[in-house]
CSV table of C-alpha atoms in Angstrom, one decimal:
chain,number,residue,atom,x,y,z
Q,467,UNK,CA,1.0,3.5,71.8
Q,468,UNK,CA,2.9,0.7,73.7
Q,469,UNK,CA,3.7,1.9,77.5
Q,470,UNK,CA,7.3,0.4,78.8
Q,471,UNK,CA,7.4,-1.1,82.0
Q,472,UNK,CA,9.5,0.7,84.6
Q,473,UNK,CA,10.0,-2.6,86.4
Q,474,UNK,CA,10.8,-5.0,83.3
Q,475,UNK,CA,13.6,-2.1,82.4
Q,476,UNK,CA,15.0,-1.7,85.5
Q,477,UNK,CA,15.3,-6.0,85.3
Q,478,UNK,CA,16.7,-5.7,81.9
Q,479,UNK,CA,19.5,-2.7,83.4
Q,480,UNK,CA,20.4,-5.5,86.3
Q,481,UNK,CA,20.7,-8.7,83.8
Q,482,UNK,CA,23.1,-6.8,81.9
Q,483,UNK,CA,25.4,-5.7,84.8
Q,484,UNK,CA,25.0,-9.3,85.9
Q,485,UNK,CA,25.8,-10.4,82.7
Q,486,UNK,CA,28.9,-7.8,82.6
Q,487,UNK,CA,29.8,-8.8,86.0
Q,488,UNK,CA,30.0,-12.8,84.7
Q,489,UNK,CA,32.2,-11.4,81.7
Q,490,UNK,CA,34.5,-9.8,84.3
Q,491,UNK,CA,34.5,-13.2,86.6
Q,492,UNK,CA,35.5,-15.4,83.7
Q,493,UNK,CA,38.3,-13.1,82.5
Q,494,UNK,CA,39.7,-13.4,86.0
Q,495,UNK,CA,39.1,-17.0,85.8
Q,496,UNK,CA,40.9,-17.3,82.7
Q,497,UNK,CA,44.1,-15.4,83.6
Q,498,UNK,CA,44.3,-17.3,86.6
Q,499,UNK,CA,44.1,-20.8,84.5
Q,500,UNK,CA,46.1,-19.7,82.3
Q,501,UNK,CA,48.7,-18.2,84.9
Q,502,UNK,CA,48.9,-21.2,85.8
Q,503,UNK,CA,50.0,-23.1,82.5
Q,504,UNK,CA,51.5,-20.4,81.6
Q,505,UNK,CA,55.5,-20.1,80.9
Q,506,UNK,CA,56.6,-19.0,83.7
Q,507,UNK,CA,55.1,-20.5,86.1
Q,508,UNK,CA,54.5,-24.2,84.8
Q,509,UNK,CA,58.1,-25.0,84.2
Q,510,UNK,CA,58.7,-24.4,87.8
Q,511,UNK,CA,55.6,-25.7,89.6
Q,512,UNK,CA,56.6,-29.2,90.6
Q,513,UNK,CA,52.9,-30.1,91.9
Q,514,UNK,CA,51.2,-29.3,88.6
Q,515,UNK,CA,54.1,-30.8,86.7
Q,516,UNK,CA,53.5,-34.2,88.9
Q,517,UNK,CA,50.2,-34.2,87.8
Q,518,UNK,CA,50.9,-33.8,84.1
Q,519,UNK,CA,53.2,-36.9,84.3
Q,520,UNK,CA,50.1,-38.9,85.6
Q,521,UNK,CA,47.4,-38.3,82.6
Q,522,UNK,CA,48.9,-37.3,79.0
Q,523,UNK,CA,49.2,-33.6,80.5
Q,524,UNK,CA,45.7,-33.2,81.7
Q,525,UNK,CA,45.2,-32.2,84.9
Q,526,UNK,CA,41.3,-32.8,87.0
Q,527,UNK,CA,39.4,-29.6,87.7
Q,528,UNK,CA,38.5,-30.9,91.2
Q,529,UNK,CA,42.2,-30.9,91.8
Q,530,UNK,CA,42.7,-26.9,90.3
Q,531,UNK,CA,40.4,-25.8,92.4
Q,532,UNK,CA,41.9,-26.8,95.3
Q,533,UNK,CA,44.4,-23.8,94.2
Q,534,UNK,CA,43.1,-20.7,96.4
Q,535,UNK,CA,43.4,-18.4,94.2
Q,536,UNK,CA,41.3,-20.1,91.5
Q,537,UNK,CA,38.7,-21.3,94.4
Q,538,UNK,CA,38.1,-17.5,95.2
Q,539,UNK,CA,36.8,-16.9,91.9
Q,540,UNK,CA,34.3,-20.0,91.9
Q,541,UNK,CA,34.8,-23.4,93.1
Q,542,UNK,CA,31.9,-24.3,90.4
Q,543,UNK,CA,33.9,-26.6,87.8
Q,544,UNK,CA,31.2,-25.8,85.3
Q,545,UNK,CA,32.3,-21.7,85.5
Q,546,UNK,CA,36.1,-22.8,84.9
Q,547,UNK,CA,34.8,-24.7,81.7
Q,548,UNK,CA,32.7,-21.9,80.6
Q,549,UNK,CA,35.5,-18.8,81.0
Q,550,UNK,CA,38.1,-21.1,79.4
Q,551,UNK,CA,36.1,-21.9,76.3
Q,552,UNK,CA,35.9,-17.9,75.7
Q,553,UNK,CA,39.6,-18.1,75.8
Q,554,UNK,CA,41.1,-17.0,72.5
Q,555,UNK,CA,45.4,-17.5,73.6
Q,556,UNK,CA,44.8,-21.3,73.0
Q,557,UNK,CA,47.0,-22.0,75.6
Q,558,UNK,CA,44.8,-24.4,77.4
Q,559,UNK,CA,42.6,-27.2,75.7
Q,560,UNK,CA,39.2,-28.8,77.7
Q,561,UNK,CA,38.7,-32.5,77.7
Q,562,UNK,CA,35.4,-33.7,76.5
Q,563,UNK,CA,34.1,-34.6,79.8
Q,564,UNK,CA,34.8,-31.2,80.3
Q,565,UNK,CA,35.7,-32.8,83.4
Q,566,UNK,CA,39.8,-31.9,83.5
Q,567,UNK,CA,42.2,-29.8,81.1
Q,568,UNK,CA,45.8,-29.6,79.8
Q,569,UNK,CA,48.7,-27.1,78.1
Q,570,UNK,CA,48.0,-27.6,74.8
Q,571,UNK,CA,50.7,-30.2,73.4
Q,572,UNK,CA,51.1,-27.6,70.3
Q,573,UNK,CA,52.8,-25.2,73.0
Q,574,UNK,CA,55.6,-26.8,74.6
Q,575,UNK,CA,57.4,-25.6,77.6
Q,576,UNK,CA,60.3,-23.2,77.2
Q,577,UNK,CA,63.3,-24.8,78.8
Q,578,UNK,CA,64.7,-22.8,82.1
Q,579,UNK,CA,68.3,-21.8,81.5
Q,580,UNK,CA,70.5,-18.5,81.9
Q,581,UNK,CA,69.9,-17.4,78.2
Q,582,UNK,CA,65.7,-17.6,79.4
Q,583,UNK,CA,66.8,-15.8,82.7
Q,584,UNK,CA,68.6,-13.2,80.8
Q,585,UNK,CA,65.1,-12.9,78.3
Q,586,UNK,CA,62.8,-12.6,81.3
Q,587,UNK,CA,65.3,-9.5,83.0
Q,588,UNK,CA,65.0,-8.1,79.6
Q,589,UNK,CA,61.2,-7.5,79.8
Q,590,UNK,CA,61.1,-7.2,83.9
Q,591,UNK,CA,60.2,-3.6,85.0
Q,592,UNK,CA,60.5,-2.4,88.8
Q,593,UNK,CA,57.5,-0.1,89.8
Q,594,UNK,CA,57.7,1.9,93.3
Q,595,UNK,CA,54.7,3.5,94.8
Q,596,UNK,CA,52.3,1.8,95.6
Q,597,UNK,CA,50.5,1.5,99.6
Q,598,UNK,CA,52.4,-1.0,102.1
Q,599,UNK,CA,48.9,-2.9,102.4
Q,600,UNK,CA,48.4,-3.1,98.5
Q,601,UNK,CA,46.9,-6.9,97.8
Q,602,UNK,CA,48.4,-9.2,94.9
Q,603,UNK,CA,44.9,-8.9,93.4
Q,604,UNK,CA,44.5,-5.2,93.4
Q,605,UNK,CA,48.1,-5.1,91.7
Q,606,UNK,CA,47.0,-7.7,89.0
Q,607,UNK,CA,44.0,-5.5,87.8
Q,608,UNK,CA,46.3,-2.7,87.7
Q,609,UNK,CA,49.0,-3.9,85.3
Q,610,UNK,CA,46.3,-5.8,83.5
Q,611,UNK,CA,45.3,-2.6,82.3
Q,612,UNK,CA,48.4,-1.7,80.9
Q,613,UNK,CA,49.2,-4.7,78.4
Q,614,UNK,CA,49.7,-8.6,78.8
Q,615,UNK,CA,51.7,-9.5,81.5
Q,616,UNK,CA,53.2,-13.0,83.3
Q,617,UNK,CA,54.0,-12.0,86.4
Q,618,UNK,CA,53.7,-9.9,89.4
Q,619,UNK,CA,56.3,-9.9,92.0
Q,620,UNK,CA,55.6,-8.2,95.6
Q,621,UNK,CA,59.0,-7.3,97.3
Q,622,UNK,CA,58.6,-7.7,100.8
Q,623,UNK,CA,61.2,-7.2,104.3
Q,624,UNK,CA,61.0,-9.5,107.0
Q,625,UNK,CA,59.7,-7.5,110.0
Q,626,UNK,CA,61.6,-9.6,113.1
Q,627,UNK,CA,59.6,-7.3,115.8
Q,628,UNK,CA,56.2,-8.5,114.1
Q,629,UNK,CA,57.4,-11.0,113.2
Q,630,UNK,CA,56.0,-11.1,109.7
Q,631,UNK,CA,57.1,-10.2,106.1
Q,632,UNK,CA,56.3,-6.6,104.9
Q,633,UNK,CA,55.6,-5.2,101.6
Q,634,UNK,CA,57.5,-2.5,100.5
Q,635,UNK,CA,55.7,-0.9,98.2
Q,636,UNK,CA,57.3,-2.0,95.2
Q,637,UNK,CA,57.0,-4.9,92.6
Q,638,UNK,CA,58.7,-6.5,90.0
Q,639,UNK,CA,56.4,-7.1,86.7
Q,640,UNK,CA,57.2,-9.5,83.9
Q,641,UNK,CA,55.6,-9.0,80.5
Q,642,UNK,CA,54.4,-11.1,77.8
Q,643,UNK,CA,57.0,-8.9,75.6
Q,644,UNK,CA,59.5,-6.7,75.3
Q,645,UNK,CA,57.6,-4.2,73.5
Q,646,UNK,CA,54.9,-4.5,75.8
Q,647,UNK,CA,57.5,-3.5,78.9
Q,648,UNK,CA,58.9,-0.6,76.5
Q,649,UNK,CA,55.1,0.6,76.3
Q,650,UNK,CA,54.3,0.9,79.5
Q,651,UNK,CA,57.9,2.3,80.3
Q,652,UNK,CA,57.4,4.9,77.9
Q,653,UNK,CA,54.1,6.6,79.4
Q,654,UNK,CA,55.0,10.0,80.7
Q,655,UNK,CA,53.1,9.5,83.9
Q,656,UNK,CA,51.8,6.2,85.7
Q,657,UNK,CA,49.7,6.8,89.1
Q,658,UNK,CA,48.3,4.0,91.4
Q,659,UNK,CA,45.5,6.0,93.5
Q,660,UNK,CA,46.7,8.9,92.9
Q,661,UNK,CA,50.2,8.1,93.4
Q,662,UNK,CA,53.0,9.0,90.9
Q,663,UNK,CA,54.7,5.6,90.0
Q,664,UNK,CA,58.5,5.8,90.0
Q,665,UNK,CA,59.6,2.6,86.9
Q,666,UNK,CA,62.5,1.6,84.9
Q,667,UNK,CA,63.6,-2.1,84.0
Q,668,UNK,CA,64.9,-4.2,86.6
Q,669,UNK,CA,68.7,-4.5,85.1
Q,670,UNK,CA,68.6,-0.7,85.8
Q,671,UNK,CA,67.4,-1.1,89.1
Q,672,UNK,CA,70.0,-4.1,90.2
Q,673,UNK,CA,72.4,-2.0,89.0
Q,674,UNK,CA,72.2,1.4,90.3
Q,675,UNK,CA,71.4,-0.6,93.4
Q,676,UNK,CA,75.1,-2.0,93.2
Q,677,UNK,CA,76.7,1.5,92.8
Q,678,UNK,CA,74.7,2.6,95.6
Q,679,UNK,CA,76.4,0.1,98.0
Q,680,UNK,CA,79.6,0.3,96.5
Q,681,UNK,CA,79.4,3.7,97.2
Q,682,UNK,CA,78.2,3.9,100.7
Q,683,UNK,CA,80.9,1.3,101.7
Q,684,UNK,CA,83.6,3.7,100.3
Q,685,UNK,CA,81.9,6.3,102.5
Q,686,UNK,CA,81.7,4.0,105.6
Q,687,UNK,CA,85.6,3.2,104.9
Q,688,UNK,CA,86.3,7.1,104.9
Q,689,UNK,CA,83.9,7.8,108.1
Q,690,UNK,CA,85.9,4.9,110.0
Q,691,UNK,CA,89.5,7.5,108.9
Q,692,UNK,CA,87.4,10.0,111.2
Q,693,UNK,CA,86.9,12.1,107.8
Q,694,UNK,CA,83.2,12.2,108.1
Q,695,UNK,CA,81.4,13.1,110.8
Q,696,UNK,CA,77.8,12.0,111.4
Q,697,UNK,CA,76.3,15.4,110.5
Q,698,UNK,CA,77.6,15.1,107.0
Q,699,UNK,CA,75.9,11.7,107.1
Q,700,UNK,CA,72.1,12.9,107.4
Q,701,UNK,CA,72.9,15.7,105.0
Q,702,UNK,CA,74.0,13.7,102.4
Q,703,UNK,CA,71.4,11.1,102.9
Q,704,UNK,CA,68.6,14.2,103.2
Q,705,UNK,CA,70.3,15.6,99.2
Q,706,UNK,CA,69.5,12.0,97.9
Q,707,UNK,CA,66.1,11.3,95.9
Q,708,UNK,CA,63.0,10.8,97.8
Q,709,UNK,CA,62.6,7.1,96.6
Q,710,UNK,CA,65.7,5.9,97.9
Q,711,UNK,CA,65.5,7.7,101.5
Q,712,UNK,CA,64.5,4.0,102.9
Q,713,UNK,CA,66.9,1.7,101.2
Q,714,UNK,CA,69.8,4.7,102.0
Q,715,UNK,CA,68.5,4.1,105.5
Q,716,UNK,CA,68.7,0.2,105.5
Q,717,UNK,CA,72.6,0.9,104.2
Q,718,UNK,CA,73.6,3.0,106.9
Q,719,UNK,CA,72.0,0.2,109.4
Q,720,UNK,CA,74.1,-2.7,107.6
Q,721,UNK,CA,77.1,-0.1,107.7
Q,722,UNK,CA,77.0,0.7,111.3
Q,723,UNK,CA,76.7,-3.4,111.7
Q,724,UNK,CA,79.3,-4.1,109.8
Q,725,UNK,CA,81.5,-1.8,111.0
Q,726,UNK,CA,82.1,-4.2,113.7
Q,727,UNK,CA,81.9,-7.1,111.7
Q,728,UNK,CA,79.7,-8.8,108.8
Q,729,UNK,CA,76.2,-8.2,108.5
Q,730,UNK,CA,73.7,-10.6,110.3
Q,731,UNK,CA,71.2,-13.0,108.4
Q,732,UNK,CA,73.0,-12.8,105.2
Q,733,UNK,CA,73.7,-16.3,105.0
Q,734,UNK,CA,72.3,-19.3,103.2
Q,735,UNK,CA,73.2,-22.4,102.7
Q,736,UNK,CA,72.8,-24.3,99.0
Q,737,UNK,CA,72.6,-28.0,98.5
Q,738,UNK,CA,71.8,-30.1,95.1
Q,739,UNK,CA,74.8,-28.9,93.3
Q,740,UNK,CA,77.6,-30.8,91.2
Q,741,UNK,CA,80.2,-29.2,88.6
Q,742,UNK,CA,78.4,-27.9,86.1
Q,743,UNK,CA,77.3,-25.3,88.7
Q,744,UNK,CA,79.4,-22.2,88.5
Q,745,UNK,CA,79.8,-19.7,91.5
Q,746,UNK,CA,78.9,-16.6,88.5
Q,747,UNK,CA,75.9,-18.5,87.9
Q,748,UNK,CA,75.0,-18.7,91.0
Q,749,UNK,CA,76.0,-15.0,91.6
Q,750,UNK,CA,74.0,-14.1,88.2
Q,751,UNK,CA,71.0,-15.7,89.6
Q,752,UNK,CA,70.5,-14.1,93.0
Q,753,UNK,CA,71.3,-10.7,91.7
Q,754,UNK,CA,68.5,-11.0,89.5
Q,755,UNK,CA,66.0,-11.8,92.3
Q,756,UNK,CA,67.3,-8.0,93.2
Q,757,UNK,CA,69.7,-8.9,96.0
Q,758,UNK,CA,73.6,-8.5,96.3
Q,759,UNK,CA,75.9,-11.6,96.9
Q,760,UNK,CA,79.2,-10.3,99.1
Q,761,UNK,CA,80.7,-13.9,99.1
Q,762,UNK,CA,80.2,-17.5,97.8
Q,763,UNK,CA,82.2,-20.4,99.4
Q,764,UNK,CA,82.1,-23.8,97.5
Q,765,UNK,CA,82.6,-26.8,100.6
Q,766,UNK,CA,81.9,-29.3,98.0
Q,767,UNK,CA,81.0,-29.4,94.8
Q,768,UNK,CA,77.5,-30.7,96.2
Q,769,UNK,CA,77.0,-27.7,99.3
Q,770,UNK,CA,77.9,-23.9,99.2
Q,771,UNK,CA,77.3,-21.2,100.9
Q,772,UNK,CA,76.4,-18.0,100.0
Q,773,UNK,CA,76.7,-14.5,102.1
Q,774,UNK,CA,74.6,-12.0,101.0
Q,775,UNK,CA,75.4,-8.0,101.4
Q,776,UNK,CA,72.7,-6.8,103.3
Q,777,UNK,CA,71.4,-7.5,106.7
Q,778,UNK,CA,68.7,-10.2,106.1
Q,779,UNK,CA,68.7,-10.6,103.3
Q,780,UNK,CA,68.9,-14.3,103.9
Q,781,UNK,CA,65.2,-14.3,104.8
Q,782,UNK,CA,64.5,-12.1,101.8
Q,783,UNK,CA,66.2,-15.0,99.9
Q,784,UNK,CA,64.4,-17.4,101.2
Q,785,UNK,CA,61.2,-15.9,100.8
Q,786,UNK,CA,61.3,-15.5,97.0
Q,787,UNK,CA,62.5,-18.9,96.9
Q,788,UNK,CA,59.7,-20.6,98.8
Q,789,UNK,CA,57.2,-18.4,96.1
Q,790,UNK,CA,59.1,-20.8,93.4
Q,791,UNK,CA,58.4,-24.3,94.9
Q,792,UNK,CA,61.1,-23.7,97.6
Q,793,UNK,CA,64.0,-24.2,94.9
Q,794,UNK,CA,66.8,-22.0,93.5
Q,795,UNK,CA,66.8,-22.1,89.6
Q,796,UNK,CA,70.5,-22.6,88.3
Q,797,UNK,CA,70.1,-23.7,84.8
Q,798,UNK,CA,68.8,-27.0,84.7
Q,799,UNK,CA,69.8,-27.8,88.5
Q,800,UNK,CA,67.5,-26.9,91.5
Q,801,UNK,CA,68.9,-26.2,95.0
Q,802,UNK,CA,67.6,-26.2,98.3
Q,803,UNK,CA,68.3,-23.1,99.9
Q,804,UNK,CA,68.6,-23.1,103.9
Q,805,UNK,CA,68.3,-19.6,106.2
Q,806,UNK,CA,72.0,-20.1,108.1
Q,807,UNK,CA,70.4,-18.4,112.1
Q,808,UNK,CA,71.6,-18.0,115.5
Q,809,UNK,CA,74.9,-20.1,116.8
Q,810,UNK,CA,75.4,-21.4,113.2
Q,811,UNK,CA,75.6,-18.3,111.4
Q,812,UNK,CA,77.8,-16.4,114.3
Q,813,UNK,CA,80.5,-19.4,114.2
Q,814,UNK,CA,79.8,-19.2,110.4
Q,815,UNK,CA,81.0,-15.3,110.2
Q,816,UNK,CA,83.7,-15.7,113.1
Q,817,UNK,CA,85.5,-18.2,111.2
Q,818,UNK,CA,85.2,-15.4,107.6
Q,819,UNK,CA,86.3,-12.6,109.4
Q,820,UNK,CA,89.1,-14.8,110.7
Q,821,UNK,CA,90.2,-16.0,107.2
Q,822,UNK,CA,89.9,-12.1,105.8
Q,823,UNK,CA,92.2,-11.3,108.8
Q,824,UNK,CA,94.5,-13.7,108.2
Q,825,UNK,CA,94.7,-13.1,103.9
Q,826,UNK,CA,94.6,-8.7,104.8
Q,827,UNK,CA,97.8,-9.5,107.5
Q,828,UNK,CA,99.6,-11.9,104.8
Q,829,UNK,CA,99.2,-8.5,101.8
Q,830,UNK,CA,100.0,-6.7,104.3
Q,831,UNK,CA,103.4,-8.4,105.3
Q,832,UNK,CA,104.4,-8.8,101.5
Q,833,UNK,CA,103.5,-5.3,100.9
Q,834,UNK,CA,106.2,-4.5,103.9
Q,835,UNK,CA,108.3,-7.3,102.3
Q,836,UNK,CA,108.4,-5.5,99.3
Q,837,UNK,CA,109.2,-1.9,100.3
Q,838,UNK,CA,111.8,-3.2,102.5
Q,839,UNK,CA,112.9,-4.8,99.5
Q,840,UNK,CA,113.4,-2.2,97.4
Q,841,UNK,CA,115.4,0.7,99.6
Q,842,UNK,CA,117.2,0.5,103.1
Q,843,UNK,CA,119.0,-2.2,104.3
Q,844,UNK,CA,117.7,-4.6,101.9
Q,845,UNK,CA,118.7,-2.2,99.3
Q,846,UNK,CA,121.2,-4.3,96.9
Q,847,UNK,CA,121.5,-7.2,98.8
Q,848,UNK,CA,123.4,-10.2,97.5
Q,849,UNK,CA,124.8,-8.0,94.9
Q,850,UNK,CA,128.3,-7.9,95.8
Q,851,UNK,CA,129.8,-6.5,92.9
Q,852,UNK,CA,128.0,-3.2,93.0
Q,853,UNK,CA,128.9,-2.3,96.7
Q,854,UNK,CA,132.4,-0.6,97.8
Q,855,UNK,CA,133.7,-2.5,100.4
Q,856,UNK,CA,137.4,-2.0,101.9
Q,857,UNK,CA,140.1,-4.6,101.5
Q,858,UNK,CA,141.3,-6.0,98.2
Q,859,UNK,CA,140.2,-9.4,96.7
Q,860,UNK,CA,141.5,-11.6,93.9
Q,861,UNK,CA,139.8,-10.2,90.2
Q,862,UNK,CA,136.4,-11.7,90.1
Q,863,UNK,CA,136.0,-12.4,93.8
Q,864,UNK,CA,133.4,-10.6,96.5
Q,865,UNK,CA,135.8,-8.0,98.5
Q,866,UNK,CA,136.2,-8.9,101.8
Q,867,UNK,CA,134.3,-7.2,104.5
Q,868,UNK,CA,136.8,-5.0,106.8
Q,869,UNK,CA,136.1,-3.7,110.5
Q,870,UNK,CA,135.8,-0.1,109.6
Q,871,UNK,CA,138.4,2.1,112.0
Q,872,UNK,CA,137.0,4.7,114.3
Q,873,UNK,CA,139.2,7.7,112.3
Q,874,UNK,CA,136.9,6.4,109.1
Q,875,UNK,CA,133.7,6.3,110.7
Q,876,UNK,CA,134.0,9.8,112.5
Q,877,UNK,CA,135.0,10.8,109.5
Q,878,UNK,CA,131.8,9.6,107.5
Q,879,UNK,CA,129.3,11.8,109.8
């Protein structure tokens, strides 16, 4: 009989969690790489796409793992080789110096334009939930597990008193399909440390967002009548769902704001443009980075500027932006996008509430133009032929106007 040793099993226990824990590493690794080739990613990362121009498409390890997020993992180029080759997507191919790799030439590049917009909204769900110090990494692993994603989308606030951006606690996922997003969709219940996940797709989200404003401006124009009193406010707010509670609240802040003028740091500025760009494109675009354009005002057909509804939601703008390689997607043209602050932005809105004034005075005047028209003294007028006057007049001719006697006006009250 052949006694086991207790020491040579407990090795053989620990080079297989090792070996597990290598498997793990490298699947990490290869998301990462491949993240980073990927669709929607590549075709807006100007770095990487400078270095595919240099080398047939491939691009040096050494200069990959300069990438943080990839140098976390291992800043071994050896490991990067080794997770890639277990790859089975073939989305990525390994030179034989094993030395640099590429997007394999037998993928090409989708090209970025409204109709590929419009395909990634269509497999974009928003999830709400999750802790305000949630990491990017802790939310990959967590979607991983429910199907083949792209993308992972933090949605953050811009915290002036800190002076740092926030997370909210809720994300905007892309998967690799739509019947992938439909999947996970479809699960009766979705918790994130034991925390129910509230989820539907994005174009649901934008758009009940958009009735939600809509709706609280028609209640801010009925509160400024004196027909609502602050009480009714809060109880209204406390009926509406618990997931909304904080973006009712951030509302009712631009509200009160605005109720003495436009909301502040809602303005950008866009350069790069020419006359293929359309203000609904433009529109179309930052409404599906979740945020609400109020106004856009073309200067040139080269600089616009865009005010946003909410109060800063210029930052918030700018933020997702800079995560894109500090550009604004419009089809095939990319913008700069610049924050409009301080003395700018105040001379900026002065000069829109101004022009508002000015076009609510003018309907406003015809509206009192027309209604004068149309009874009273302006009732008729220039139609002589239809009025009685006194006096007589040869046929055809306007009667001619008589000084009415005292007998016949006493007599006419």
């Amino acid at each position: 009989m052949v006694e086991s040793d207790p020491n040579h099993d407990d090795q053989t226990a620990e080079s297989k969690n090792n070996e597990n824990m290598t498997t793990e590493l490298q699947e990490k690794i290869i998301r990462q790489v491949e993240y980073y080739f990927g669709d929607f990613n590549l075709v807006k990362d100007k770095f990487l796409q400078e270095q595919i121009k240099e080398d047939d498409g491939w691009v040096p390890l050494a200069t990959l793992l300069t990438f943080n997020r990839l140098s976390n993992l291992s800043k071994e180029s050896k490991d990067i080789v080794e997770a890639l080759e277990k790859s089975t997507s073939g989305l990525v191919e390994i030179h034989d110096s094993k030395e640099k790799i590429r997007r394999s030439p037998q993928m090409p590049l989708p090209e970025m334009n409204e109709d590929r917009r419009k395909q990634l909204m269509e497999r974009t769900v928003y999830c709400k939930g999750f802790p305000r110090d949630s990491k990017l990494n802790d939310l990959l692993e967590f979607f991983y597990k429910h199907g083949e994603i792209e993308n992972v989308a933090m949605r953050s606030w811009n915290d002036k008193a800190a002076n740092e951006w926030k997370f909210k606690g809720s994300v905007f996922v892309i998967f690799k399909t739509v019947a992938g997003a439909e999947t996970f969709l479809k699960l009766e219940s979705v918790k994130y440390k034991d925390e129910e996940l509230i989820k539907k797709w994005q174009k649901d989200y934008i758009e009940e967002k958009r009735k939600e404003r809509l709706e609280s401006r028609m209640k801010h124009g009925k509160k400024s009548k004196g027909q609502e009193s602050k009480k009714d406010e809060n109880k209204e707010e406390g009926e509406s769902k618990a997931e909304d509670k904080e973006d009712a609240k951030d509302d009712e802040e631009e509200e009160k704001e605005e109720n003495d003028g436009f909301a502040t740091g809602t303005v950008v500025e866009l350069t790069g443009l020419d006359s293929a760009v359309k203000w609904d494109s433009i529109k179309e675009t930052i409404e599906e980075m979740g945020l609400s354009v109020a106004f856009i005002e073309n200067i040139s057909t080269e600089v616009a500027f865009v005010r946003l509804s909410n109060k800063d939601a210029a930052s918030e703008l700018a933020k997702l932006v800079a995560a894109d390689d500090n550009k604004l997607k419009i089809g095939d043209k990319e913008l700069n996008v610049r924050v409009v602050e301080g003395e700018e932005e105040a001379t900026y809105l002065e000069k829109q509430k101004a022009t508002l004034m000015k076009k609510r005075n003018a309907a406003q005047k015809r509206k009192a133009m027309n209604k004068k028209g149309r009874g009273g003294r302006g009732r008729n007028r220039g139609k002589w032929d239809n009025r009685k006057r006194r006096g007589t007049s040869p046929a055809g001719q306007p009667p001619s106007k008589v000084k009415p006697e005292a007998s016949d006006s006493n007599s006419n009250k």
